[in-house]
mmCIF file of N, CA and C in Angstrom:
data_model
loop_
_atom_site.group_PDB
_atom_site.id
_atom_site.type_symbol
_atom_site.label_atom_id
_atom_site.label_comp_id
_atom_site.label_asym_id
_atom_site.label_seq_id
_atom_site.Cartn_x
_atom_site.Cartn_y
_atom_site.Cartn_z
ATOM 1 N N MET D 134 -16.462 -14.700 -17.470
ATOM 2 C CA MET D 134 -16.449 -13.271 -17.035
ATOM 3 C C MET D 134 -17.308 -12.904 -16.326
ATOM 4 N N THR D 135 -18.770 -13.563 -15.911
ATOM 5 C CA THR D 135 -19.202 -12.180 -15.137
ATOM 6 C C THR D 135 -18.608 -12.996 -13.624
ATOM 7 N N LEU D 136 -18.146 -14.480 -13.020
ATOM 8 C CA LEU D 136 -17.699 -13.928 -12.179
ATOM 9 C C LEU D 136 -16.452 -13.226 -11.660
ATOM 10 N N MET D 137 -15.559 -13.027 -12.909
ATOM 11 C CA MET D 137 -14.449 -11.874 -12.911
ATOM 12 C C MET D 137 -14.990 -10.850 -12.438
ATOM 13 N N LEU D 138 -16.122 -10.001 -13.292
ATOM 14 C CA LEU D 138 -16.797 -8.626 -12.868
ATOM 15 C C LEU D 138 -16.957 -8.919 -11.535
ATOM 16 N N ILE D 139 -17.938 -9.233 -11.006
ATOM 17 C CA ILE D 139 -18.087 -9.692 -9.293
ATOM 18 C C ILE D 139 -16.863 -9.533 -9.188
ATOM 19 N N LEU D 140 -15.967 -10.474 -8.564
ATOM 20 C CA LEU D 140 -15.608 -10.586 -8.117
ATOM 21 C C LEU D 140 -13.923 -9.417 -8.110
ATOM 22 N N GLY D 141 -14.219 -8.712 -9.309
ATOM 23 C CA GLY D 141 -13.393 -7.634 -10.021
ATOM 24 C C GLY D 141 -14.523 -5.830 -8.434
ATOM 25 N N ALA D 142 -15.736 -6.116 -8.879
ATOM 26 C CA ALA D 142 -16.763 -5.556 -7.857
ATOM 27 C C ALA D 142 -16.267 -5.567 -6.258
ATOM 28 N N VAL D 143 -16.442 -6.991 -5.684
ATOM 29 C CA VAL D 143 -15.813 -6.934 -4.498
ATOM 30 C C VAL D 143 -14.742 -6.554 -4.094
ATOM 31 N N ALA D 144 -13.413 -6.731 -5.109
ATOM 32 C CA ALA D 144 -12.487 -6.655 -5.035
ATOM 33 C C ALA D 144 -11.980 -4.643 -4.495
ATOM 34 N N ALA D 145 -12.867 -3.878 -5.491
ATOM 35 C CA ALA D 145 -12.677 -2.300 -6.078
ATOM 36 C C ALA D 145 -13.233 -2.215 -4.342
ATOM 37 N N PHE D 146 -14.899 -2.704 -4.096
ATOM 38 C CA PHE D 146 -15.715 -2.190 -2.443
ATOM 39 C C PHE D 146 -14.643 -2.550 -1.118
ATOM 40 N N TYR D 147 -13.694 -3.640 -1.689
ATOM 41 C CA TYR D 147 -12.585 -4.239 -0.022
ATOM 42 C C TYR D 147 -12.085 -2.863 -0.165
ATOM 43 N N GLY D 148 -11.543 -2.538 -1.630
ATOM 44 C CA GLY D 148 -10.163 -1.403 -1.457
ATOM 45 C C GLY D 148 -10.541 -0.167 -1.310
ATOM 46 N N LEU D 149 -11.563 0.038 -1.229
ATOM 47 C CA LEU D 149 -12.402 1.223 -0.974
ATOM 48 C C LEU D 149 -12.692 1.652 0.658
ATOM 49 N N LEU D 150 -13.191 0.460 1.195
ATOM 50 C CA LEU D 150 -13.259 0.261 2.553
ATOM 51 C C LEU D 150 -12.078 0.383 2.986
ATOM 52 N N LEU D 151 -11.048 -0.593 2.547
ATOM 53 C CA LEU D 151 -9.816 0.310 2.944
ATOM 54 C C LEU D 151 -8.704 1.080 3.039
ATOM 55 N N LEU D 152 -9.244 2.283 2.167
ATOM 56 C CA LEU D 152 -8.719 3.310 1.922
ATOM 57 C C LEU D 152 -9.579 4.329 3.419
ATOM 58 N N PHE D 153 -10.975 4.221 3.339
ATOM 59 C CA PHE D 153 -12.054 5.103 4.212
ATOM 60 C C PHE D 153 -11.033 4.420 5.739
ATOM 61 N N ARG D 154 -10.804 3.076 6.167
ATOM 62 C CA ARG D 154 -10.182 3.361 7.501
ATOM 63 C C ARG D 154 -8.860 3.130 7.512
ATOM 64 N N CYS D 155 -7.726 3.646 6.570
ATOM 65 C CA CYS D 155 -6.794 4.337 6.870
ATOM 66 C C CYS D 155 -6.589 5.862 5.848
ATOM 67 N N ALA D 156 -7.699 6.303 6.287
ATOM 68 C CA ALA D 156 -7.270 7.779 5.925
ATOM 69 C C ALA D 156 -6.511 8.356 6.410
ATOM 70 N N THR D 157 -6.484 8.390 7.677
ATOM 71 C CA THR D 157 -5.845 9.091 8.673
ATOM 72 C C THR D 157 -4.093 9.072 8.986
ATOM 73 N N TYR D 158 -3.885 7.964 7.841
ATOM 74 C CA TYR D 158 -2.018 7.521 7.726
ATOM 75 C C TYR D 158 -1.929 8.323 6.456
ATOM 76 N N ALA D 159 -2.689 9.001 5.713
ATOM 77 C CA ALA D 159 -2.198 9.937 4.986
ATOM 78 C C ALA D 159 -1.000 10.188 4.603
ATOM 79 N N LEU D 160 -1.312 11.222 5.602
ATOM 80 C CA LEU D 160 -0.241 12.373 5.704
ATOM 81 C C LEU D 160 1.425 12.139 6.980
ATOM 82 N N PRO D 161 0.846 11.093 7.988
ATOM 83 C CA PRO D 161 2.418 10.154 8.552
ATOM 84 C C PRO D 161 2.757 9.361 8.015
ATOM 85 N N LEU D 162 1.745 8.664 6.527
ATOM 86 C CA LEU D 162 2.707 7.961 5.367
ATOM 87 C C LEU D 162 3.758 9.179 4.423
ATOM 88 N N PHE D 163 3.178 10.117 4.490
ATOM 89 C CA PHE D 163 3.787 10.790 3.117
ATOM 90 C C PHE D 163 4.663 11.384 3.816
ATOM 91 N N ALA D 164 5.468 11.850 4.881
ATOM 92 C CA ALA D 164 5.783 12.428 6.023
ATOM 93 C C ALA D 164 7.126 11.288 6.358
ATOM 94 N N GLY D 165 6.836 10.429 6.812
ATOM 95 C CA GLY D 165 7.865 9.194 6.608
ATOM 96 C C GLY D 165 8.454 9.312 5.239
ATOM 97 N N LEU D 166 8.330 8.462 4.625
ATOM 98 C CA LEU D 166 8.736 8.882 3.318
ATOM 99 C C LEU D 166 8.954 9.661 2.222
ATOM 100 N N GLY D 167 8.755 11.154 3.136
ATOM 101 C CA GLY D 167 9.269 11.961 2.330
ATOM 102 C C GLY D 167 10.429 12.241 3.098
ATOM 103 N N LEU D 168 11.090 12.156 4.278
ATOM 104 C CA LEU D 168 12.177 11.819 5.346
ATOM 105 C C LEU D 168 12.982 10.956 4.677
ATOM 106 N N ALA D 169 12.360 9.804 4.430
ATOM 107 C CA ALA D 169 13.671 8.566 4.351
ATOM 108 C C ALA D 169 13.446 8.501 2.914
ATOM 109 N N PHE D 170 13.325 9.154 1.996
ATOM 110 C CA PHE D 170 13.561 9.359 0.679
ATOM 111 C C PHE D 170 15.039 10.488 0.233
ATOM 112 N N THR D 171 14.880 11.590 1.426
ATOM 113 C CA THR D 171 15.592 12.737 1.681
ATOM 114 C C THR D 171 17.063 12.224 1.781
ATOM 115 N N LEU D 172 16.478 11.224 3.380
ATOM 116 C CA LEU D 172 17.739 10.705 4.025
ATOM 117 C C LEU D 172 18.966 9.727 3.094
ATOM 118 N N ARG D 173 17.752 9.044 2.172
ATOM 119 C CA ARG D 173 18.774 7.729 1.165
ATOM 120 C C ARG D 173 19.838 8.756 0.079
ATOM 121 N N ASP D 174 18.586 10.139 -0.373
ATOM 122 C CA ASP D 174 19.286 10.910 -1.345
ATOM 123 C C ASP D 174 20.413 11.649 -0.599
ATOM 124 N N GLN D 175 20.517 11.565 0.706
ATOM 125 C CA GLN D 175 21.800 12.281 1.461
ATOM 126 C C GLN D 175 22.962 10.497 1.233
ATOM 127 N N GLY D 176 22.717 9.384 1.740
ATOM 128 C CA GLY D 176 23.508 8.832 1.278
ATOM 129 C C GLY D 176 23.489 8.084 2.801
ATOM 130 N N PHE D 177 22.231 8.270 3.472
ATOM 131 C CA PHE D 177 22.626 6.971 4.859
ATOM 132 C C PHE D 177 22.335 5.301 4.859
ATOM 133 N N GLY D 178 22.535 5.049 5.536
ATOM 134 C CA GLY D 178 22.153 3.459 5.530
ATOM 135 C C GLY D 178 20.477 2.522 5.469
ATOM 136 N N TRP D 179 20.369 1.773 4.916
ATOM 137 C CA TRP D 179 18.761 1.348 5.100
ATOM 138 C C TRP D 179 18.388 1.264 6.570
ATOM 139 N N MET D 180 19.012 0.866 7.431
ATOM 140 C CA MET D 180 18.040 1.268 8.677
ATOM 141 C C MET D 180 17.817 1.974 9.004
ATOM 142 N N VAL D 181 19.012 3.284 9.317
ATOM 143 C CA VAL D 181 18.638 4.656 9.571
ATOM 144 C C VAL D 181 17.488 5.044 8.708
ATOM 145 N N ILE D 182 17.333 4.813 7.447
ATOM 146 C CA ILE D 182 16.706 5.540 7.019
ATOM 147 C C ILE D 182 14.997 4.446 7.386
ATOM 148 N N LEU D 183 15.230 3.540 7.322
ATOM 149 C CA LEU D 183 13.740 2.942 7.968
ATOM 150 C C LEU D 183 13.872 3.371 9.044
ATOM 151 N N ALA D 184 14.292 3.028 10.063
ATOM 152 C CA ALA D 184 13.973 3.566 11.759
ATOM 153 C C ALA D 184 13.799 5.051 11.563
ATOM 154 N N VAL D 185 13.944 6.171 10.915
ATOM 155 C CA VAL D 185 13.894 7.653 11.027
ATOM 156 C C VAL D 185 12.790 7.445 10.511
ATOM 157 N N GLY D 186 12.466 7.089 9.244
ATOM 158 C CA GLY D 186 10.996 7.175 8.482
ATOM 159 C C GLY D 186 9.401 6.959 9.574
ATOM 160 N N LEU D 187 9.911 5.692 9.979
ATOM 161 C CA LEU D 187 9.229 5.485 10.919
ATOM 162 C C LEU D 187 8.492 5.796 12.120
ATOM 163 N N LEU D 188 9.947 6.576 12.765
ATOM 164 C CA LEU D 188 9.636 7.239 13.553
ATOM 165 C C LEU D 188 9.206 8.694 12.848
ATOM 166 N N ALA D 189 9.203 8.907 11.948
ATOM 167 C CA ALA D 189 8.384 10.305 11.620
ATOM 168 C C ALA D 189 7.051 10.272 11.461
ATOM 169 N N GLY D 190 6.693 9.157 10.936
ATOM 170 C CA GLY D 190 5.342 8.753 10.735
ATOM 171 C C GLY D 190 4.789 8.446 12.001
ATOM 172 N N VAL D 191 5.220 7.984 13.449
ATOM 173 C CA VAL D 191 4.312 7.922 13.795
ATOM 174 C C VAL D 191 4.431 9.371 15.133
ATOM 175 N N SER D 192 5.631 9.300 14.316
ATOM 176 C CA SER D 192 5.395 11.143 15.498
ATOM 177 C C SER D 192 4.542 12.174 15.044
ATOM 178 N N VAL D 193 4.417 12.174 13.801
ATOM 179 C CA VAL D 193 3.383 13.063 13.228
ATOM 180 C C VAL D 193 1.809 12.521 13.529
ATOM 181 N N HIS D 194 1.502 11.141 13.316
ATOM 182 C CA HIS D 194 0.144 10.988 13.721
ATOM 183 C C HIS D 194 -0.215 11.052 15.069
ATOM 184 N N THR D 195 1.237 10.691 15.879
ATOM 185 C CA THR D 195 0.788 11.289 17.756
ATOM 186 C C THR D 195 0.645 12.526 17.820
ATOM 187 N N LEU D 196 1.256 13.408 17.430
ATOM 188 C CA LEU D 196 1.366 14.784 17.514
ATOM 189 C C LEU D 196 -0.035 15.335 16.703
ATOM 190 N N GLY D 197 -0.310 14.914 16.025
ATOM 191 C CA GLY D 197 -1.698 15.331 14.752
ATOM 192 C C GLY D 197 -2.404 15.440 15.748
ATOM 193 N N ARG D 198 -2.932 14.206 16.338
ATOM 194 C CA ARG D 198 -3.874 13.227 17.476
ATOM 195 C C ARG D 198 -3.659 14.081 18.283
ATOM 196 N N HIS D 199 -2.670 14.609 18.910
ATOM 197 C CA HIS D 199 -2.752 14.808 20.156
ATOM 198 C C HIS D 199 -3.365 16.552 20.075
ATOM 199 N N LEU D 200 -2.984 17.539 19.072
ATOM 200 C CA LEU D 200 -2.932 18.511 18.981
ATOM 201 C C LEU D 200 -4.896 18.833 18.141
ATOM 202 N N ALA D 201 -5.260 18.152 17.789
ATOM 203 C CA ALA D 201 -6.821 18.523 17.055
ATOM 204 C C ALA D 201 -7.629 17.749 18.459
ATOM 205 N N ARG D 202 -7.348 16.622 18.856
ATOM 206 C CA ARG D 202 -8.632 16.592 20.239
ATOM 207 C C ARG D 202 -7.538 17.176 21.690
ATOM 208 N N GLY D 203 -6.706 17.794 21.754
ATOM 209 C CA GLY D 203 -6.297 18.355 22.626
ATOM 210 C C GLY D 203 -7.100 19.464 23.611
ATOM 211 N N SER D 204 -5.998 20.669 23.941
ATOM 212 C CA SER D 204 -7.089 21.656 24.813
ATOM 213 C C SER D 204 -6.280 23.117 23.679
ATOM 214 N N ALA D 205 -5.232 22.624 22.596
ATOM 215 C CA ALA D 205 -4.403 23.532 21.925
ATOM 216 C C ALA D 205 -6.267 24.648 21.251
ATOM 217 N N PRO D 206 -5.093 26.011 20.909
ATOM 218 C CA PRO D 206 -6.075 26.669 20.712
ATOM 219 C C PRO D 206 -7.038 26.688 18.917
ATOM 220 N N LEU D 207 -8.352 26.948 18.970
ATOM 221 C CA LEU D 207 -8.733 26.752 18.100
ATOM 222 C C LEU D 207 -8.091 26.572 16.802
ATOM 223 N N ALA D 208 -7.286 27.735 15.954
ATOM 224 C CA ALA D 208 -6.515 27.437 15.178
ATOM 225 C C ALA D 208 -6.000 27.041 14.694
ATOM 226 N N VAL D 209 -4.876 26.283 15.921
ATOM 227 C CA VAL D 209 -4.141 25.132 15.753
ATOM 228 C C VAL D 209 -4.835 23.726 15.311
ATOM 229 N N ARG D 210 -5.761 23.785 16.282
ATOM 230 C CA ARG D 210 -6.881 22.243 16.287
ATOM 231 C C ARG D 210 -7.166 22.168 14.910
ATOM 232 N N LEU D 211 -7.967 23.367 14.521
ATOM 233 C CA LEU D 211 -8.488 23.991 12.924
ATOM 234 C C LEU D 211 -7.506 23.020 11.695
ATOM 235 N N GLY D 212 -6.259 24.052 11.496
ATOM 236 C CA GLY D 212 -5.047 23.951 11.179
ATOM 237 C C GLY D 212 -4.659 22.410 10.255
ATOM 238 N N VAL D 213 -4.417 21.901 11.961
ATOM 239 C CA VAL D 213 -4.057 20.206 12.349
ATOM 240 C C VAL D 213 -5.038 19.091 11.403
ATOM 241 N N ILE D 214 -6.597 19.727 11.369
ATOM 242 C CA ILE D 214 -7.648 19.132 11.275
ATOM 243 C C ILE D 214 -7.151 19.023 9.699
ATOM 244 N N LEU D 215 -7.092 20.102 9.299
ATOM 245 C CA LEU D 215 -7.295 20.436 7.690
ATOM 246 C C LEU D 215 -6.298 19.684 7.156
ATOM 247 N N ILE D 216 -5.049 20.017 7.703
ATOM 248 C CA ILE D 216 -3.889 19.308 6.888
ATOM 249 C C ILE D 216 -4.144 17.841 6.772
ATOM 250 N N PHE D 217 -4.676 17.188 7.892
ATOM 251 C CA PHE D 217 -4.406 15.498 7.906
ATOM 252 C C PHE D 217 -6.117 15.870 6.696
ATOM 253 N N VAL D 218 -6.666 15.846 7.063
ATOM 254 C CA VAL D 218 -8.017 15.704 5.983
ATOM 255 C C VAL D 218 -7.608 15.750 4.889
ATOM 256 N N GLY D 219 -6.698 17.047 4.358
ATOM 257 C CA GLY D 219 -6.693 17.440 3.279
ATOM 258 C C GLY D 219 -5.282 16.403 2.322
ATOM 259 N N ALA D 220 -4.889 15.513 3.324
ATOM 260 C CA ALA D 220 -4.115 15.128 2.702
ATOM 261 C C ALA D 220 -4.679 13.357 2.268
ATOM 262 N N ALA D 221 -6.147 13.519 3.028
ATOM 263 C CA ALA D 221 -6.515 12.079 3.206
ATOM 264 C C ALA D 221 -7.497 12.302 1.637
ATOM 265 N N ALA D 222 -8.102 13.308 1.679
ATOM 266 C CA ALA D 222 -9.226 13.817 0.686
ATOM 267 C C ALA D 222 -8.150 13.689 -0.752
ATOM 268 N N ALA D 223 -7.033 14.276 -0.919
ATOM 269 C CA ALA D 223 -5.491 14.137 -1.872
ATOM 270 C C ALA D 223 -5.763 12.265 -2.114
ATOM 271 N N ALA D 224 -5.779 11.283 -1.283
ATOM 272 C CA ALA D 224 -5.289 9.877 -1.482
ATOM 273 C C ALA D 224 -6.576 9.217 -2.203
ATOM 274 N N GLY D 225 -7.471 10.155 -1.655
ATOM 275 C CA GLY D 225 -8.994 10.086 -1.444
ATOM 276 C C GLY D 225 -9.311 9.534 -3.303
ATOM 277 N N PHE D 226 -9.058 11.163 -4.011
ATOM 278 C CA PHE D 226 -9.137 12.207 -4.936
ATOM 279 C C PHE D 226 -8.271 10.562 -6.355
ATOM 280 N N GLN D 227 -6.961 10.728 -5.515
ATOM 281 C CA GLN D 227 -5.998 9.801 -6.690
ATOM 282 C C GLN D 227 -6.894 7.920 -6.642
ATOM 283 N N VAL D 228 -7.105 7.863 -5.626
ATOM 284 C CA VAL D 228 -7.782 6.253 -5.781
ATOM 285 C C VAL D 228 -9.216 6.460 -6.316
ATOM 286 N N GLY D 229 -9.703 7.653 -6.272
ATOM 287 C CA GLY D 229 -10.872 7.802 -7.144
ATOM 288 C C GLY D 229 -10.736 7.911 -9.460
ATOM 289 N N VAL D 230 -9.728 8.936 -9.195
ATOM 290 C CA VAL D 230 -9.228 8.787 -10.739
ATOM 291 C C VAL D 230 -8.686 7.387 -10.852
ATOM 292 N N ALA D 231 -7.879 6.419 -10.741
ATOM 293 C CA ALA D 231 -7.390 5.446 -10.952
ATOM 294 C C ALA D 231 -8.717 3.920 -10.615
ATOM 295 N N LEU D 232 -10.036 4.276 -9.752
ATOM 296 C CA LEU D 232 -11.091 3.191 -10.208
ATOM 297 C C LEU D 232 -11.597 3.753 -11.470
ATOM 298 N N ALA D 233 -11.800 5.050 -11.385
ATOM 299 C CA ALA D 233 -12.330 5.911 -13.033
ATOM 300 C C ALA D 233 -12.336 5.451 -13.442
ATOM 301 N N MET D 234 -10.864 5.529 -13.742
ATOM 302 C CA MET D 234 -9.539 4.976 -15.193
ATOM 303 C C MET D 234 -10.200 3.200 -15.259
ATOM 304 N N LEU D 235 -9.838 2.763 -14.645
ATOM 305 C CA LEU D 235 -10.421 1.232 -14.548
ATOM 306 C C LEU D 235 -11.729 1.163 -14.957
ATOM 307 N N ALA D 236 -12.298 1.658 -14.730
ATOM 308 C CA ALA D 236 -13.612 1.244 -15.088
ATOM 309 C C ALA D 236 -14.244 1.902 -16.526
ATOM 310 N N ASP D 237 -13.442 2.606 -17.075
ATOM 311 C CA ASP D 237 -13.458 3.207 -18.332
ATOM 312 C C ASP D 237 -14.691 4.421 -18.269
ATOM 313 N N LEU D 238 -14.768 5.021 -17.660
ATOM 314 C CA LEU D 238 -16.027 6.235 -17.519
ATOM 315 C C LEU D 238 -15.510 7.225 -18.226
ATOM 316 N N ASN D 239 -17.021 7.962 -19.000
ATOM 317 C CA ASN D 239 -16.120 8.481 -19.486
ATOM 318 C C ASN D 239 -16.167 9.837 -18.540
ATOM 319 N N PRO D 240 -15.020 11.266 -18.995
ATOM 320 C CA PRO D 240 -14.254 12.240 -18.223
ATOM 321 C C PRO D 240 -15.224 12.876 -17.086
ATOM 322 N N TRP D 241 -16.383 13.333 -17.525
ATOM 323 C CA TRP D 241 -17.458 13.813 -16.701
ATOM 324 C C TRP D 241 -17.702 12.791 -15.174
ATOM 325 N N THR D 242 -17.860 11.795 -15.780
ATOM 326 C CA THR D 242 -17.947 10.527 -14.272
ATOM 327 C C THR D 242 -17.083 10.318 -13.781
ATOM 328 N N GLN D 243 -15.798 10.328 -14.501
ATOM 329 C CA GLN D 243 -14.334 10.222 -13.910
ATOM 330 C C GLN D 243 -14.271 11.449 -12.796
ATOM 331 N N ARG D 244 -14.844 12.413 -13.436
ATOM 332 C CA ARG D 244 -14.194 13.551 -11.962
ATOM 333 C C ARG D 244 -14.761 13.495 -11.137
ATOM 334 N N GLY D 245 -16.308 13.475 -11.137
ATOM 335 C CA GLY D 245 -17.178 13.000 -10.041
ATOM 336 C C GLY D 245 -17.034 12.416 -9.696
ATOM 337 N N MET D 246 -17.078 10.805 -9.573
ATOM 338 C CA MET D 246 -16.311 10.038 -8.705
ATOM 339 C C MET D 246 -15.540 10.125 -8.183
ATOM 340 N N SER D 247 -14.258 11.197 -8.498
ATOM 341 C CA SER D 247 -13.107 11.047 -8.294
ATOM 342 C C SER D 247 -13.370 12.352 -6.830
ATOM 343 N N ILE D 248 -14.516 12.926 -7.108
ATOM 344 C CA ILE D 248 -14.476 13.998 -6.232
ATOM 345 C C ILE D 248 -15.741 13.615 -5.243
ATOM 346 N N LEU D 249 -16.052 12.353 -5.780
ATOM 347 C CA LEU D 249 -17.054 12.326 -4.251
ATOM 348 C C LEU D 249 -16.009 11.198 -3.019
ATOM 349 N N THR D 250 -15.132 10.744 -4.019
ATOM 350 C CA THR D 250 -13.902 9.179 -2.911
ATOM 351 C C THR D 250 -13.479 10.409 -2.542
ATOM 352 N N ALA D 251 -13.052 11.452 -2.789
ATOM 353 C CA ALA D 251 -12.004 12.466 -2.199
ATOM 354 C C ALA D 251 -12.934 13.054 -0.798
ATOM 355 N N VAL D 252 -14.162 13.647 -1.230
ATOM 356 C CA VAL D 252 -14.971 13.683 0.228
ATOM 357 C C VAL D 252 -15.230 12.991 0.888
ATOM 358 N N VAL D 253 -15.615 11.887 0.719
ATOM 359 C CA VAL D 253 -15.843 11.284 1.673
ATOM 360 C C VAL D 253 -14.468 10.436 2.673
ATOM 361 N N THR D 254 -13.602 10.333 1.923
ATOM 362 C CA THR D 254 -12.075 9.624 2.973
ATOM 363 C C THR D 254 -11.891 11.356 3.304
ATOM 364 N N GLY D 255 -11.608 12.269 2.889
ATOM 365 C CA GLY D 255 -11.494 13.512 3.858
ATOM 366 C C GLY D 255 -12.746 12.877 5.102
ATOM 367 N N TYR D 256 -14.027 13.153 5.458
ATOM 368 C CA TYR D 256 -14.820 12.759 6.299
ATOM 369 C C TYR D 256 -14.378 11.352 7.141
ATOM 370 N N ALA D 257 -13.892 10.350 6.241
ATOM 371 C CA ALA D 257 -13.526 9.448 6.896
ATOM 372 C C ALA D 257 -12.355 9.721 7.823
ATOM 373 N N GLY D 258 -11.165 10.525 7.366
ATOM 374 C CA GLY D 258 -10.485 10.564 7.879
ATOM 375 C C GLY D 258 -10.247 11.932 9.586
ATOM 376 N N TRP D 259 -11.264 12.962 8.982
ATOM 377 C CA TRP D 259 -11.149 13.512 9.993
ATOM 378 C C TRP D 259 -12.386 12.906 11.134
ATOM 379 N N ARG D 260 -13.242 12.035 10.786
ATOM 380 C CA ARG D 260 -13.480 10.943 11.939
ATOM 381 C C ARG D 260 -12.993 9.810 12.609
ATOM 382 N N ASP D 261 -12.126 9.625 11.368
ATOM 383 C CA ASP D 261 -10.869 8.881 12.817
ATOM 384 C C ASP D 261 -10.125 9.659 13.221
ATOM 385 N N LEU D 262 -9.637 10.978 13.200
ATOM 386 C CA LEU D 262 -8.672 11.461 14.337
ATOM 387 C C LEU D 262 -9.023 12.362 14.936
ATOM 388 N N LEU D 263 -10.429 12.366 14.884
ATOM 389 C CA LEU D 263 -11.354 12.614 15.857
ATOM 390 C C LEU D 263 -11.724 11.904 16.844
ATOM 391 N N SER D 264 -11.695 10.468 16.785
ATOM 392 C CA SER D 264 -12.013 8.945 17.604
ATOM 393 C C SER D 264 -11.334 9.701 18.868
ATOM 394 N N PRO D 265 -11.863 8.801 19.725
ATOM 395 C CA PRO D 265 -11.100 8.626 21.002
ATOM 396 C C PRO D 265 -10.471 7.474 21.363
ATOM 397 N N GLY D 266 -11.318 5.976 19.994
ATOM 398 C CA GLY D 266 -10.044 4.898 20.241
ATOM 399 C C GLY D 266 -9.088 4.926 19.040
ATOM 400 N N GLY D 267 -9.066 6.019 18.279
ATOM 401 C CA GLY D 267 -8.161 6.475 17.289
ATOM 402 C C GLY D 267 -8.692 5.500 16.509
ATOM 403 N N GLY D 268 -9.544 5.385 15.959
ATOM 404 C CA GLY D 268 -10.542 4.654 14.726
ATOM 405 C C GLY D 268 -10.433 3.031 14.594
ATOM 406 N N ILE D 269 -10.115 2.361 15.866
ATOM 407 C CA ILE D 269 -9.991 0.966 16.200
ATOM 408 C C ILE D 269 -11.101 0.824 17.189
ATOM 409 N N GLU D 270 -11.899 0.127 16.821
ATOM 410 C CA GLU D 270 -12.994 -0.348 17.511
ATOM 411 C C GLU D 270 -12.163 -1.336 18.913
ATOM 412 N N ARG D 271 -12.738 -0.976 19.308
ATOM 413 C CA ARG D 271 -12.705 -2.037 20.992
ATOM 414 C C ARG D 271 -13.446 -2.713 21.584
ATOM 415 N N PRO D 272 -13.496 -4.172 22.010
ATOM 416 C CA PRO D 272 -14.802 -4.699 22.102
ATOM 417 C C PRO D 272 -15.469 -4.674 23.595
ATOM 418 N N ALA D 273 -16.336 -4.285 24.294
ATOM 419 C CA ALA D 273 -16.957 -3.594 25.840
ATOM 420 C C ALA D 273 -16.573 -4.933 26.624
ATOM 421 N N LEU D 274 -16.101 -4.330 27.421
ATOM 422 C CA LEU D 274 -15.532 -5.646 28.826
ATOM 423 C C LEU D 274 -16.773 -5.767 29.627
ATOM 424 N N HIS D 275 -17.589 -6.914 29.592
ATOM 425 C CA HIS D 275 -18.721 -6.954 30.295
ATOM 426 C C HIS D 275 -17.760 -7.887 31.964
ATOM 427 N N SER D 276 -18.593 -7.671 32.845
ATOM 428 C CA SER D 276 -18.756 -7.620 34.149
ATOM 429 C C SER D 276 -19.260 -8.876 34.593
#
């Protein structure tokens, strides 16, 4: 039983780290999935749905990074950053709710844990959106 608790805690911690690492991709994922479901409801084939959904997600991510880090006006940059951070925080809140419910915490602790997870995930999304390497650490080349 103790081993299961330890492994469960390690799995939850790893899941949170993965969430923080992928926080920037929440909005592009939702955009791609939303367009894919719309195309599915319109009767398009699976190849078109997959191609357009993937293209939409990549386009939203690329355009968002370009606008957030580029020389766009401050209002545009802040708007794009807030949209990406808001989507990441919403995803983090839902993960916090799920983990708190799995831990069978009282309602106020669940809400506090969910809000804390949302804030940290939003910060991780903001950091990865504005980082020069796209959130991917590249090894330094030694001469």
